[in-house]
Amino acid sequence: MTPETEVLDAVRAFNRFYTARIGVLEEGLLDSPYSLTEARVLYELASRAAVTAAELARDLGLDPGYLSRLLKKFTAQGLIDRQKSPEDARQHLLALTEAGRAVFAPLEAQSRAEVADLLAPLSPPDRARLLGALKTVQTLLTPGAQAGPVVLRRHRPGDLGWVIQRQTLLYAHEYGWDGSFEAMVAEIAARFITNFQPNKEACWMAERDGDILGSVMLVESAPGIAQLRMLYVEARARGLGVGAKLVAACDNFARQAGYRAIRLWTNANLLSARRLYEAAGYRLIESEPYQGFGQSLVGETWEKTL
């Protein structure tokens, strides 16, 4: 199977899954007498102050003849009103009547309730992952669409469990590190949560369109000394400046919290991270070979004076 065929089959499989999951294969959408297309037209009319049939056909990708028949049906049912456009007498502006809004309101309410039920079992991090995935799909399949900016936020419940999993998978895949690395990051995360000092410590998550791209934490190491810990950036986000944003957040927070220096521990083979630290003004002060994570490594301590 070629990569192109694999992607094609995966998209078709998802389409089959999702259309069945949200009930659009049923004869009437949401147990109503309206098809999916009819309900979507009602939605567009309810969401816009006024729109022409030509605009609806263009925006929804509908055949103008088919849409014309559908609009005549709605007009006969008293659901829509037509008024001549003040800019072009050849065009008619369409809008829902009070009867049309009364028909649409329960469809909208039921649709929102069903989606809420669909999302209810998901944890906050999983909801963030879903939101990011949906936005990614929309961006990738919309010609000319631009992804949003990378933003930082403070950690929320569930985030550090996500960080442990993502860091473990990333370093296992890219460097072959074993389960002892997962044990270490889990211990660091647990200690951070248990001993968290909001005025002296912080954790940031980097996101774009709700998709988590990386994270870092800053903790107190000794009086006047902060420690940068667990910096990571998702492979798909490299080159976006995510790591630099996270390191800068640590520097700014440390200054405001009154620290006089920041230290960090890394490994000599993590070349991208080393370049990032050096560019941010950190200097290497100690290195030592050791056996860890199933590898022969060289641990390094870096420091930056604030």
Coordinates of C-alpha atoms in Angstrom, one line a residue:
M1 CA 0.0 0.0 0.0
T2 CA 1.4 3.4 -1.0
P3 CA 1.4 6.3 1.5
E4 CA -1.1 8.1 -0.7
T5 CA -3.5 5.1 -0.7
E6 CA -3.0 4.8 3.1
V7 CA -4.0 8.4 3.7
L8 CA -6.9 8.1 1.3
D9 CA -8.2 5.0 3.0
A10 CA -7.8 6.6 6.4
V11 CA -9.8 9.7 5.5
R12 CA -12.6 7.6 4.0
A13 CA -12.6 5.4 7.1
F14 CA -12.8 8.5 9.4
N15 CA -15.7 9.9 7.2
R16 CA -17.6 6.6 7.6
F17 CA -16.9 6.5 11.4
Y18 CA -17.9 10.2 12.0
T19 CA -21.0 10.3 9.9
A20 CA -22.3 7.2 11.7
R21 CA -21.3 8.6 15.1
I22 CA -23.2 11.9 14.7
G23 CA -26.3 10.3 13.2
V24 CA -26.3 12.0 9.8
L25 CA -27.0 8.7 8.0
E26 CA -30.5 8.6 9.5
E27 CA -33.4 9.5 7.3
G28 CA -34.2 12.7 9.3
L29 CA -31.4 14.6 11.1
L30 CA -31.9 14.6 14.9
D31 CA -35.2 12.7 14.5
S32 CA -36.6 15.7 12.5
P33 CA -38.3 15.7 9.1
Y34 CA -35.3 17.6 7.7
S35 CA -32.3 16.1 5.9
L36 CA -28.7 17.1 6.8
T37 CA -28.6 19.5 3.8
E38 CA -31.9 21.1 4.8
A39 CA -30.8 21.5 8.4
R40 CA -27.6 23.1 7.3
V41 CA -29.4 25.6 5.1
L42 CA -31.7 26.5 8.1
Y43 CA -28.5 26.9 10.2
E44 CA -27.0 29.3 7.7
L45 CA -30.2 31.4 7.4
A46 CA -30.4 31.5 11.2
S47 CA -26.8 32.6 11.6
R48 CA -26.8 35.4 9.0
A49 CA -28.7 38.6 9.0
A50 CA -29.6 38.2 5.3
V51 CA -28.1 36.2 2.4
T52 CA -28.8 35.6 -1.2
A53 CA -29.4 32.2 -2.8
A54 CA -26.3 32.6 -4.9
E55 CA -24.2 33.2 -1.8
L56 CA -25.7 30.1 -0.1
A57 CA -25.0 28.0 -3.1
R58 CA -21.4 29.2 -3.3
D59 CA -20.6 28.9 0.4
L60 CA -22.2 25.5 0.8
G61 CA -21.1 24.1 -2.6
L62 CA -24.7 23.3 -3.5
D63 CA -26.1 23.0 -7.0
P64 CA -28.1 26.2 -7.6
G65 CA -31.1 24.3 -9.1
Y66 CA -31.2 21.9 -6.1
L67 CA -31.0 24.8 -3.6
S68 CA -33.7 26.7 -5.5
R69 CA -36.1 23.7 -5.1
L70 CA -35.2 23.5 -1.4
L71 CA -35.8 27.2 -0.8
K72 CA -39.2 27.0 -2.6
K73 CA -40.2 24.2 -0.2
F74 CA -39.2 26.3 2.8
T75 CA -41.1 29.3 1.4
A76 CA -44.2 27.2 1.0
Q77 CA -43.9 26.0 4.6
G78 CA -43.6 29.6 5.8
L79 CA -40.1 29.2 7.1
I80 CA -38.3 31.8 5.0
D81 CA -39.0 35.3 3.8
R82 CA -37.7 36.9 0.6
Q83 CA -37.1 40.6 0.2
K84 CA -35.6 42.4 -2.8
S85 CA -32.0 43.5 -2.2
P86 CA -31.6 47.3 -2.0
E87 CA -28.3 47.0 -3.9
D88 CA -29.6 44.8 -6.7
A89 CA -33.3 44.4 -7.5
R90 CA -32.5 41.2 -9.3
Q91 CA -31.4 39.5 -6.1
H92 CA -33.6 38.5 -3.1
L93 CA -32.3 38.5 0.5
L94 CA -33.4 35.4 2.4
A95 CA -34.1 35.3 6.2
L96 CA -35.9 32.9 8.5
T97 CA -39.4 33.9 9.6
E98 CA -40.6 33.6 13.2
A99 CA -42.0 30.2 12.2
G100 CA -38.6 29.3 10.7
R101 CA -36.8 30.2 13.8
A102 CA -39.2 28.2 15.9
V103 CA -38.5 25.1 13.7
F104 CA -34.7 25.7 13.9
A105 CA -34.4 26.3 17.6
P106 CA -35.0 22.7 18.8
L107 CA -32.7 21.4 16.1
E108 CA -29.9 23.6 17.3
A109 CA -30.6 22.8 21.0
Q110 CA -30.6 19.0 20.3
S111 CA -27.5 19.2 18.2
R112 CA -25.6 21.0 20.9
A113 CA -26.9 18.5 23.5
E114 CA -25.7 15.5 21.5
V115 CA -22.3 16.9 21.0
A116 CA -22.1 17.7 24.7
D117 CA -22.9 14.1 25.4
L118 CA -20.2 13.0 23.0
L119 CA -17.6 15.2 24.7
A120 CA -18.7 14.4 28.3
P121 CA -16.4 11.4 28.8
L122 CA -13.3 13.3 27.7
S123 CA -10.8 14.8 30.2
P124 CA -9.7 18.4 29.8
P125 CA -6.4 17.4 28.1
D126 CA -8.2 15.1 25.8
R127 CA -10.7 17.8 24.9
A128 CA -7.7 20.1 24.1
R129 CA -6.2 17.4 21.9
L130 CA -9.5 17.0 20.1
L131 CA -9.9 20.7 19.6
G132 CA -6.3 20.9 18.2
A133 CA -6.9 18.0 15.9
L134 CA -10.1 19.5 14.6
K135 CA -8.5 22.8 13.9
T136 CA -5.5 21.1 12.3
V137 CA -7.8 19.2 9.9
Q138 CA -9.8 22.4 9.1
T139 CA -6.5 24.3 8.4
L140 CA -4.9 21.6 6.3
L141 CA -8.0 21.1 4.2
T142 CA -8.8 24.8 3.7
P143 CA -6.7 26.4 0.9
G144 CA -4.8 29.4 2.0
A145 CA -5.7 28.9 5.7
Q146 CA -3.2 30.0 8.3
A147 CA -2.6 28.4 11.6
G148 CA -2.9 30.6 14.7
P149 CA 0.0 31.9 16.8
V150 CA 1.9 29.8 19.4
V151 CA 0.7 30.9 22.9
L152 CA 1.8 30.0 26.4
R153 CA -0.5 29.2 29.3
R154 CA 0.0 27.9 32.8
H155 CA -0.5 24.3 33.5
R156 CA -4.0 22.9 34.4
P157 CA -5.0 19.6 36.1
G158 CA -4.1 16.7 33.8
D159 CA -1.4 18.5 31.9
L160 CA 1.5 17.0 33.6
G161 CA 0.2 13.5 33.0
W162 CA 0.2 14.4 29.3
V163 CA 3.7 15.8 29.5
I164 CA 5.0 12.6 31.1
Q165 CA 3.5 10.5 28.3
R166 CA 4.6 12.8 25.5
Q167 CA 8.2 13.1 26.8
T168 CA 8.5 9.4 27.3
L169 CA 7.3 8.6 23.8
L170 CA 9.4 11.3 22.2
Y171 CA 12.7 10.3 23.8
A172 CA 12.1 6.6 23.4
H173 CA 11.4 7.1 19.7
E174 CA 14.2 9.5 18.9
Y175 CA 16.9 8.4 21.3
G176 CA 16.0 4.9 22.4
W177 CA 15.7 5.8 26.1
D178 CA 14.1 3.1 28.3
G179 CA 11.5 3.2 31.0
S180 CA 13.8 4.6 33.6
F181 CA 13.4 8.0 31.9
E182 CA 9.6 7.8 32.3
A183 CA 10.1 7.0 36.0
M184 CA 12.3 10.1 36.4
V185 CA 10.0 12.6 34.7
A186 CA 7.0 11.1 36.6
E187 CA 8.9 11.7 39.8
I188 CA 9.8 15.3 38.8
A189 CA 6.2 16.0 37.9
A190 CA 4.8 14.4 41.1
R191 CA 7.2 16.5 43.2
F192 CA 6.2 19.6 41.4
I193 CA 2.5 19.1 42.0
T194 CA 3.0 18.1 45.6
N195 CA 5.4 20.9 46.6
F196 CA 4.1 23.6 44.2
Q197 CA 5.0 27.2 45.2
P198 CA 3.0 29.5 42.9
N199 CA 5.1 32.6 43.9
K200 CA 8.4 30.8 43.1
E201 CA 7.5 28.1 40.6
A202 CA 5.6 27.7 37.4
C203 CA 4.9 25.4 34.5
W204 CA 3.9 26.5 31.0
M205 CA 2.2 24.7 28.1
A206 CA 2.8 25.9 24.6
E207 CA -0.3 25.7 22.3
R208 CA -1.4 26.5 18.8
D209 CA -5.1 26.4 18.1
G210 CA -5.6 24.3 21.2
D211 CA -2.9 21.7 20.2
I212 CA -0.2 21.3 22.9
L213 CA 3.2 21.7 21.3
G214 CA 5.6 21.6 24.3
S215 CA 6.1 22.5 27.9
V216 CA 8.6 23.5 30.5
M217 CA 8.7 24.0 34.3
L218 CA 10.7 26.3 36.6
V219 CA 11.3 25.2 40.2
E220 CA 13.3 26.4 43.2
S221 CA 16.6 24.5 43.4
A222 CA 18.2 26.4 46.3
P223 CA 17.8 29.9 47.9
G224 CA 18.2 32.3 45.0
I225 CA 18.7 29.6 42.4
A226 CA 15.9 28.4 40.0
Q227 CA 16.0 25.2 38.0
L228 CA 14.6 24.8 34.5
R229 CA 13.1 21.3 34.1
M230 CA 11.5 19.1 31.6
L231 CA 11.7 21.3 28.5
Y232 CA 10.4 19.5 25.5
V233 CA 8.9 20.4 22.1
E234 CA 6.9 18.2 19.9
A235 CA 8.7 17.1 16.7
R236 CA 6.0 18.6 14.5
A237 CA 6.5 22.0 16.2
R238 CA 10.2 22.3 15.7
G239 CA 11.2 25.5 13.8
L240 CA 8.3 27.5 15.2
G241 CA 10.3 29.1 18.1
V242 CA 8.4 27.1 20.7
G243 CA 11.5 26.2 22.7
A244 CA 12.7 29.8 22.7
K245 CA 9.3 31.0 24.0
L246 CA 9.3 28.5 26.8
V247 CA 12.9 29.3 27.9
A248 CA 12.2 33.1 27.8
A249 CA 9.1 32.5 30.0
C250 CA 11.3 30.8 32.6
D251 CA 13.8 33.7 32.4
N252 CA 11.2 36.4 32.9
F253 CA 9.5 34.6 35.7
A254 CA 12.8 33.9 37.5
R255 CA 13.7 37.6 37.4
Q256 CA 10.3 38.6 38.8
A257 CA 10.5 36.0 41.5
G258 CA 13.8 37.4 42.6
Y259 CA 16.1 34.5 41.6
R260 CA 19.7 35.5 40.8
A261 CA 20.5 32.5 38.5
I262 CA 18.9 29.6 36.7
R263 CA 20.4 26.2 36.3
L264 CA 19.4 23.2 34.2
W265 CA 20.6 19.7 33.5
T266 CA 20.6 18.2 30.1
N267 CA 22.5 15.6 28.0
A268 CA 25.3 16.3 25.5
N269 CA 23.5 14.4 22.7
L270 CA 20.4 16.8 22.9
L271 CA 22.0 19.1 20.4
S272 CA 19.0 21.3 19.6
A273 CA 18.4 21.9 23.3
R274 CA 22.0 22.8 23.8
R275 CA 21.9 25.3 21.0
L276 CA 18.8 26.8 22.4
Y277 CA 20.3 27.2 25.9
E278 CA 23.5 28.7 24.5
A279 CA 21.5 31.2 22.4
A280 CA 19.5 32.2 25.5
G281 CA 22.7 33.1 27.4
Y282 CA 23.3 29.9 29.4
R283 CA 26.8 28.6 29.8
L284 CA 28.1 25.0 30.4
I285 CA 29.6 24.7 33.9
E286 CA 29.9 21.0 34.3
S287 CA 29.7 17.7 32.4
E288 CA 30.1 14.1 33.5
P289 CA 29.7 10.7 31.7
Y290 CA 27.1 8.3 33.3
Q291 CA 25.0 5.3 32.5
G292 CA 21.3 6.1 32.3
F293 CA 18.0 5.5 30.5
G294 CA 19.7 2.4 29.0
Q295 CA 22.4 4.4 27.3
S296 CA 26.0 5.7 27.8
L297 CA 25.4 9.5 28.2
V298 CA 27.1 12.7 29.2
G299 CA 25.1 14.8 31.6
E300 CA 25.6 18.5 31.5
T301 CA 24.8 21.4 33.9
W302 CA 24.2 24.8 32.4
E303 CA 23.7 28.1 34.3
K304 CA 22.5 31.6 33.5
T305 CA 23.1 34.6 35.7
L306 CA 20.1 37.0 35.9

